[in-house]
Coordinates of C-alpha atoms in Angstrom, one line a residue:
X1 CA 44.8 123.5 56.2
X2 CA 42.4 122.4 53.8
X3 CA 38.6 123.1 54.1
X4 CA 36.4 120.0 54.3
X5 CA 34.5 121.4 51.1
X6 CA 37.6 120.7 48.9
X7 CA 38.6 117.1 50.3
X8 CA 37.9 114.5 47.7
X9 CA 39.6 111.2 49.3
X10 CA 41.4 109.7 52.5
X11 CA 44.3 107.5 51.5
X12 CA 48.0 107.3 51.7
X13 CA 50.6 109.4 49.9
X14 CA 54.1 107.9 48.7
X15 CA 57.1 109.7 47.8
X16 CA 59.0 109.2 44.4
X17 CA 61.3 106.7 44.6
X18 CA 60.4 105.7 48.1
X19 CA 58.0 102.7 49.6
X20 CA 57.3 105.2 52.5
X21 CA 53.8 105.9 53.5
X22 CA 52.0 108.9 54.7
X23 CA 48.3 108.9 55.7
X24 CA 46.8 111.9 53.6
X25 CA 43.8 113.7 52.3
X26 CA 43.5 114.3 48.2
X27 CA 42.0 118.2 48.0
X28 CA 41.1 120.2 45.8
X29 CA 42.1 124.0 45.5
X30 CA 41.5 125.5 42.6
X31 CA 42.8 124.0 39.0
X32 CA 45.0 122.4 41.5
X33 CA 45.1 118.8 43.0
X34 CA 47.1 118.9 47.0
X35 CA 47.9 116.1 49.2
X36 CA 47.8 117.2 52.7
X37 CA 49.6 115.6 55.7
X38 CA 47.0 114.7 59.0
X39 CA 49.1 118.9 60.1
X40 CA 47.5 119.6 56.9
X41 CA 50.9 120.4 55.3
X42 CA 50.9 119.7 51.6
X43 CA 52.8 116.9 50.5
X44 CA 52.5 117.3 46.9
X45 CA 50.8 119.4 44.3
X46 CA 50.2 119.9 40.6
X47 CA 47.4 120.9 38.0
X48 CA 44.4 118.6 37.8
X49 CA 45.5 118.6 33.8
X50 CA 48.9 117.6 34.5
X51 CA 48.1 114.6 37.5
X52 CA 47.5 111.1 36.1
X53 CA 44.7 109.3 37.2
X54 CA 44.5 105.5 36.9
X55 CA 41.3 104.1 35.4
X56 CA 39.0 102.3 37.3
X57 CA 39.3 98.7 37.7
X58 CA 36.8 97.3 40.3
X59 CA 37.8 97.7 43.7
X60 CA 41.7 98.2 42.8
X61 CA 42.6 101.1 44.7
X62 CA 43.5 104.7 42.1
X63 CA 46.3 105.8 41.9
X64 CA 47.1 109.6 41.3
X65 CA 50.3 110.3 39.9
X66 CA 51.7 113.7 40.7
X67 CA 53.9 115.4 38.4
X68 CA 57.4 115.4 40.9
X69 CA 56.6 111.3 40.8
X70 CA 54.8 110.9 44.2
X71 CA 51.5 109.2 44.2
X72 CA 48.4 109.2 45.8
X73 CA 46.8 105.9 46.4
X74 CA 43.0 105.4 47.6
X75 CA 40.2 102.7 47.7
X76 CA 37.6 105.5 47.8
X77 CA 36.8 104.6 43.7
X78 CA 33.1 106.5 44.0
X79 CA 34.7 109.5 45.5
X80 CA 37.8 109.3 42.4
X81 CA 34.6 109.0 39.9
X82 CA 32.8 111.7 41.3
X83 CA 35.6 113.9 41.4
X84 CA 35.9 112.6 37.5
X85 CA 32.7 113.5 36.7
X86 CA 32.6 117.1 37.8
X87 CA 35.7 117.6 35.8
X88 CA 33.8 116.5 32.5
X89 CA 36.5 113.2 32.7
X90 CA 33.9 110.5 34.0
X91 CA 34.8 108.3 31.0
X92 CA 35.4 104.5 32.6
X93 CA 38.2 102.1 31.7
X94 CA 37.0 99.8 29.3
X95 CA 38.1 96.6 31.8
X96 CA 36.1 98.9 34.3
X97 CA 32.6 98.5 32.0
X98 CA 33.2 95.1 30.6
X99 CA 33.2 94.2 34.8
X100 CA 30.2 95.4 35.3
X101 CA 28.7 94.8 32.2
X102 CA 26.9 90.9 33.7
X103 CA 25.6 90.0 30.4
X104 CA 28.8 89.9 29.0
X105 CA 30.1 87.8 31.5
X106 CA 27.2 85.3 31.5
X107 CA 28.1 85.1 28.1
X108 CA 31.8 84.7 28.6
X109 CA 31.0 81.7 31.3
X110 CA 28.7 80.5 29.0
X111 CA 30.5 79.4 26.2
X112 CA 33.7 78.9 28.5
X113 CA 30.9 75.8 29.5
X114 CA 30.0 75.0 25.8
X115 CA 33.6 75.1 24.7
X116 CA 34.6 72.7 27.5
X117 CA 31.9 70.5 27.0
X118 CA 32.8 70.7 23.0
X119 CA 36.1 69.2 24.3
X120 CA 35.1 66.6 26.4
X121 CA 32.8 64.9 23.8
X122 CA 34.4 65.1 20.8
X123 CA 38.7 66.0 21.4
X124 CA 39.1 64.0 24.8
X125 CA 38.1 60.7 23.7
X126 CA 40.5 60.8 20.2
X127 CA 43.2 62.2 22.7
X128 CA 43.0 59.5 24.5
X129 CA 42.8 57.1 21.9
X130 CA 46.0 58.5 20.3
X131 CA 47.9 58.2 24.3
X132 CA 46.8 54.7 24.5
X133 CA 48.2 53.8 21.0
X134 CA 51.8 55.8 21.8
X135 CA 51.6 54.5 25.2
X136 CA 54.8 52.4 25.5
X137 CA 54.7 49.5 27.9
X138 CA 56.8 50.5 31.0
X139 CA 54.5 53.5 31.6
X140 CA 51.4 50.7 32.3
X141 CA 53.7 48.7 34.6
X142 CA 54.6 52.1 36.2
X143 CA 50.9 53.4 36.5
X144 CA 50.0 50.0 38.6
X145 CA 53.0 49.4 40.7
X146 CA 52.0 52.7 42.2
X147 CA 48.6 52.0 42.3
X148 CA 48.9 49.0 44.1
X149 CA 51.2 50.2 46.2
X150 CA 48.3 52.5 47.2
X151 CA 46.0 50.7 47.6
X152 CA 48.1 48.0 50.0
X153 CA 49.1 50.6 52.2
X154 CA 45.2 52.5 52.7
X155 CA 42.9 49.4 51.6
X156 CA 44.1 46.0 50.9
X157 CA 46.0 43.4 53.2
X158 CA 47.1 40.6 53.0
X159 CA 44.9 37.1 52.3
X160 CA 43.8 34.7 54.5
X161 CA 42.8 32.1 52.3
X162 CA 44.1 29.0 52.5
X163 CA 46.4 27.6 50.3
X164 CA 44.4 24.1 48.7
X165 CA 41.8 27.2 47.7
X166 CA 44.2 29.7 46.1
X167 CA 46.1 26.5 44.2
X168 CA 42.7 25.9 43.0
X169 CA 42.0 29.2 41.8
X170 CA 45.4 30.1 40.6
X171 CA 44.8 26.7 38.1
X172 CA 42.0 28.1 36.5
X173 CA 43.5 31.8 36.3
X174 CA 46.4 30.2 34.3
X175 CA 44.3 28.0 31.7
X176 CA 42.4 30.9 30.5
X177 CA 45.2 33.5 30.8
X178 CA 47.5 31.1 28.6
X179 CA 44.6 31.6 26.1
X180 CA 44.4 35.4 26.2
X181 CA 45.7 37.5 23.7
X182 CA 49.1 37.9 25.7
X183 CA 49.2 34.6 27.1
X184 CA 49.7 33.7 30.5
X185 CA 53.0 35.5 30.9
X186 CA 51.2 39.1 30.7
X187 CA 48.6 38.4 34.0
X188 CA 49.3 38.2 37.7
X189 CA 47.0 37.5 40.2
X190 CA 47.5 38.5 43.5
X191 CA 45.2 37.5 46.4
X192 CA 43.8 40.3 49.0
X193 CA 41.9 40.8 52.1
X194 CA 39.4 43.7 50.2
X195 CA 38.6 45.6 53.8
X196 CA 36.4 48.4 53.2
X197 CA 36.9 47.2 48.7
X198 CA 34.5 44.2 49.9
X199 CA 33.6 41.8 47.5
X200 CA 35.6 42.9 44.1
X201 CA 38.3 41.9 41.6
X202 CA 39.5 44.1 39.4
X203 CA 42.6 44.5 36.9
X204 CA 45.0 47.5 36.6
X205 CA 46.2 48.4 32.7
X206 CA 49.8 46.2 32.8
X207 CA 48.1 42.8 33.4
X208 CA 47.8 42.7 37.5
X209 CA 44.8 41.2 39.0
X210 CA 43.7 41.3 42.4
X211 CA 40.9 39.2 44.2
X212 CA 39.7 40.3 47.6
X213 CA 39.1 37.2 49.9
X214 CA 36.0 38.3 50.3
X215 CA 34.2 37.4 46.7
X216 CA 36.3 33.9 47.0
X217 CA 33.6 33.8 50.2
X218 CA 31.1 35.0 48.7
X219 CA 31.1 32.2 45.6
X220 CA 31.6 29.7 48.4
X221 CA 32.9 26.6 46.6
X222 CA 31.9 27.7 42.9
X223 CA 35.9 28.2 41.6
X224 CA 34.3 28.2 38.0
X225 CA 32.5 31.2 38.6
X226 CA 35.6 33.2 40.0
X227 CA 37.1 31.9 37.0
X228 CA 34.9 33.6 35.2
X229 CA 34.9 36.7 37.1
X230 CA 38.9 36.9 36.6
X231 CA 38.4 36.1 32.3
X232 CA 36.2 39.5 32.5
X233 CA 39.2 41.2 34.2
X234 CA 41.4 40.1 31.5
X235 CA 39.0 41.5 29.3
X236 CA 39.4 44.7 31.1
X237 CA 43.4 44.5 30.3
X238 CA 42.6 43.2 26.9
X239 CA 41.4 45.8 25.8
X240 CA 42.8 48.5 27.4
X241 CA 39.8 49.5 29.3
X242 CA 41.9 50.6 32.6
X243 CA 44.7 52.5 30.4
X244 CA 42.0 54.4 28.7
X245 CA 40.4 55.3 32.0
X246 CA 43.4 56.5 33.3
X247 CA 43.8 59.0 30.6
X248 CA 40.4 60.3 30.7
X249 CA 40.5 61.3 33.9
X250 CA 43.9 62.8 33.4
X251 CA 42.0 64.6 30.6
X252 CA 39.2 65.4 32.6
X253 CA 41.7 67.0 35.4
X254 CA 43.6 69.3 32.9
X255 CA 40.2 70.5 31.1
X256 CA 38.9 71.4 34.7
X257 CA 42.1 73.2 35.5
X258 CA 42.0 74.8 31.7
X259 CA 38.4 76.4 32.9
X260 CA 38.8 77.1 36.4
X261 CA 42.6 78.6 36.5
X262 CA 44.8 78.0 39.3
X263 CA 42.3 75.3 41.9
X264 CA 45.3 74.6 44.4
X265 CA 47.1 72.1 45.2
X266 CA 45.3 70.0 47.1
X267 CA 42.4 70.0 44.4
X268 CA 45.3 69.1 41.8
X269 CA 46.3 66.2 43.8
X270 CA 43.1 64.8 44.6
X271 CA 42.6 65.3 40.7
X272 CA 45.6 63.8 39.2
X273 CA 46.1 61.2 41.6
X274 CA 42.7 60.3 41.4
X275 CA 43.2 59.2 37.5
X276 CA 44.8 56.0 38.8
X277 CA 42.1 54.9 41.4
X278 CA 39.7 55.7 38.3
X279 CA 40.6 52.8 36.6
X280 CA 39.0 50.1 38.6
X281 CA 35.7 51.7 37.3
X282 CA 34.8 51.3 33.6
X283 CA 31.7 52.3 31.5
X284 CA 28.6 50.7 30.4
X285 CA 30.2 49.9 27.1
X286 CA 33.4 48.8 28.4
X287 CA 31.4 46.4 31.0
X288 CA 29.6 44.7 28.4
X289 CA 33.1 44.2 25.9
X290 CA 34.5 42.5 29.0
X291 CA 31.2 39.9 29.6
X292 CA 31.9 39.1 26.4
X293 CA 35.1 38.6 26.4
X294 CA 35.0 36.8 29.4
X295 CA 32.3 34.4 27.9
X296 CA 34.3 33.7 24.5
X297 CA 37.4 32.9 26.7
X298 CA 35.6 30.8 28.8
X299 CA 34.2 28.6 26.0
X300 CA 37.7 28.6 24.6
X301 CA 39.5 27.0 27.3
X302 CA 36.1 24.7 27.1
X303 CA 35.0 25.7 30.6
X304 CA 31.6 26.8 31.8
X305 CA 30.6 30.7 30.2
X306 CA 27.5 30.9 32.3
X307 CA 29.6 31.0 35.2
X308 CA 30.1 34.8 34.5
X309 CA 25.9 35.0 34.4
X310 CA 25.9 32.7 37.9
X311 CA 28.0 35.7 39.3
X312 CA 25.3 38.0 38.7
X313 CA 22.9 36.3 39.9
X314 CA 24.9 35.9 42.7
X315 CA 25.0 39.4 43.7
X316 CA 20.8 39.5 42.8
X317 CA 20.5 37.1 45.9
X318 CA 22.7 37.7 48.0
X319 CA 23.5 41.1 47.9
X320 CA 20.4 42.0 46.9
X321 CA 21.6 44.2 43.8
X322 CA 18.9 44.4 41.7
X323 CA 19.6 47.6 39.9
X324 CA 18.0 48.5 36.3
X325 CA 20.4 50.7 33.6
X326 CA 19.6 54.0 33.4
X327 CA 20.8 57.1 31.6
X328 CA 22.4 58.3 34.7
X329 CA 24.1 55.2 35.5
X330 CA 27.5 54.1 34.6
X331 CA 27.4 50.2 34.6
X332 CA 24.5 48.1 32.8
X333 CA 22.3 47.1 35.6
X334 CA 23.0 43.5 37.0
X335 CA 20.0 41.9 36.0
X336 CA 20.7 42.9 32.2
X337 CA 23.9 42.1 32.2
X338 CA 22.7 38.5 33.5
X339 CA 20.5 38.2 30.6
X340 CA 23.0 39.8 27.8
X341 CA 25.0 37.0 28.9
X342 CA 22.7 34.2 28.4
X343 CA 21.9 35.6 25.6
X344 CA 25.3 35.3 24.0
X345 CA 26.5 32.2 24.8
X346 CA 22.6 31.2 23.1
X347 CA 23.7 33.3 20.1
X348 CA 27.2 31.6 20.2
X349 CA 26.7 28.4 20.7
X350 CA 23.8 28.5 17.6
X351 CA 26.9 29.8 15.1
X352 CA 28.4 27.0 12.9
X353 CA 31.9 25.4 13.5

């Protein structure tokens, strides 16, 4: 049997050629490396010179390859190194010391960080301008058939309002969409119950528009100013606000996948399928191209361009939404986008004819 003073390591011992398994001791006798048997029968010998030991590679278990092709295998890696290091062979893999060498992983995460950030500010945005441009239309069309869908059948429902009010609406929709870039062929409204969306109309990239019965209450009898509201959505479509968001956060998904490796599935989904739900939030930029736009259309189809600014002001009073821009936010606060507006149709209304 072998003496406790020449054991080196408990493991498990695996002829050649064979997945069978044998609980074992690694010993040493000699210039010799034995694998004995829980009898203490040996299993397998051969010179330490000859036997093949796998570098360290953090808690991997070694493997010690005898010379008749049997191994040892054995997640004692200190008693492997110590073994090692009497024998004058203490020398590490070089994967072993990079592990353990932190700095150089700091480093590694570090500009991992810097190299994604590099991306997101300077190659995502002319990615996605390059999409947008080769986009062709059926993928738009595609993109928010199924996010409607999505939205009907967690969120939305159908309206309650009565029909003298939608007619009304739907009037006003059509003389400023007939005036749009598109013309009225490209828009469709369709009319919601909003449930937990509230108050809200937004636009998804091919031209649909949905109102939520609840802002047609909460404007109360002020159709001009949901006219309004529905010119700043076309804006949205316009100018291709939705699309774009769309691919950013498609962007944003694979970058975070490029970094982090393999996140699951679930993460992917929420991820990915995310990108669609994105695009009924836009930047501070892109809120302030779509005032705009909904002010020069307005004053196009000769109809009242403060009623965007009465919308605001709206939500100051009744909703009590008195928020101020800040670096950290994404939408220009409501009170300065109230006064940007005035401010235009001032500017506008001073330029010749």
């Amino acid at each position: 049997m072998a003496s406790d003073n020449s054991a080196i390591a408990l493991g498990e011992w695996h002829p050649g050629g064979s997945s069978r398994s044998v609980p074992s001791t690694l010993a040493e006798t000699g210039e010799r490396l034995v694998v004995h048997d829980e009898t203490g029968a040996a299993l397998s010998s051969g010179k330490s010179s000859a036997v093949e030991i796998s570098p360290r590679v953090g808690a991997v278990p070694r493997r010690i390859i005898f010379p008749d092709g049997s191994l040892f295998e054995t997640s004692d890696n200190d008693a492997i190194d110590r073994f090692l290091a009497r024998k004058g062979r203490g020398r590490e893999g070089i994967i072993y010391r990079m592990e353990r060498f932190h700095p150089r992983l700091i480093a590694f995460v570090a500009a991992a960080i810097l190299l994604g950030a590099l991306i997101y500010r300077f190659a995502l945005p002319a990615l996605v301008e390059v999409a947008v441009a080769v986009t062709p239309p059926v993928v738009p069309r595609i993109m928010s058939a199924s996010t409607l869908e999505a939205l009907d059948r967690t969120v939305l429902s159908d309206s309650e309002l009565d029909e003298a009010r939608r007619g009304r609406i739907l009037e006003g929709f059509r003389a400023i969409a007939a005036l749009s870039g598109g013309g009225e062929k490209d828009y469709t409204l369709n009319f919601r119950k909003g449930g937990a969306i509230g108050a809200n109309a937004f636009a998804l990239p091919d031209g649909t528009l949905i109102l939520t019965d609840e802002l047609v209450e909460l404007a109360e009898n002020d159709t001009e100013m949901i006219v309004g509201v529905l010119a700043h959505e076309i804006g949205h479509v316009e100018l291709k606000h939705g699309l774009r968001q769309i691919y950013r956060a498609a962007g944003v998904a694979a970058l975070i996948m490029l970094i982090a490796g393999d996140i699951g599935s679930g993460a992917e989904d929420v991820l990915v399928q995310g990108g669609g739900l994105l695009s009924l939030s836009h930047s501070r930029s892109a809120e302030a191209a779509a005032d705009r736009h909904s002010v020069e259309l307005m004053m196009k189809a000769g109809r009242d361009p403060a009623a965007i600014a009465r919308f605001f002001q709206l939500l100051e009073t009744k909703l009590e939404d008195h928020s101020e821009t800040s670096m950290f936010s994404t939408h220009p606060g409501t009170p300065e986008r109230r006064e940007a507006i005035l401010d235009l149709i001032a500017e506008l209304r001073a330029q010749p004819r």
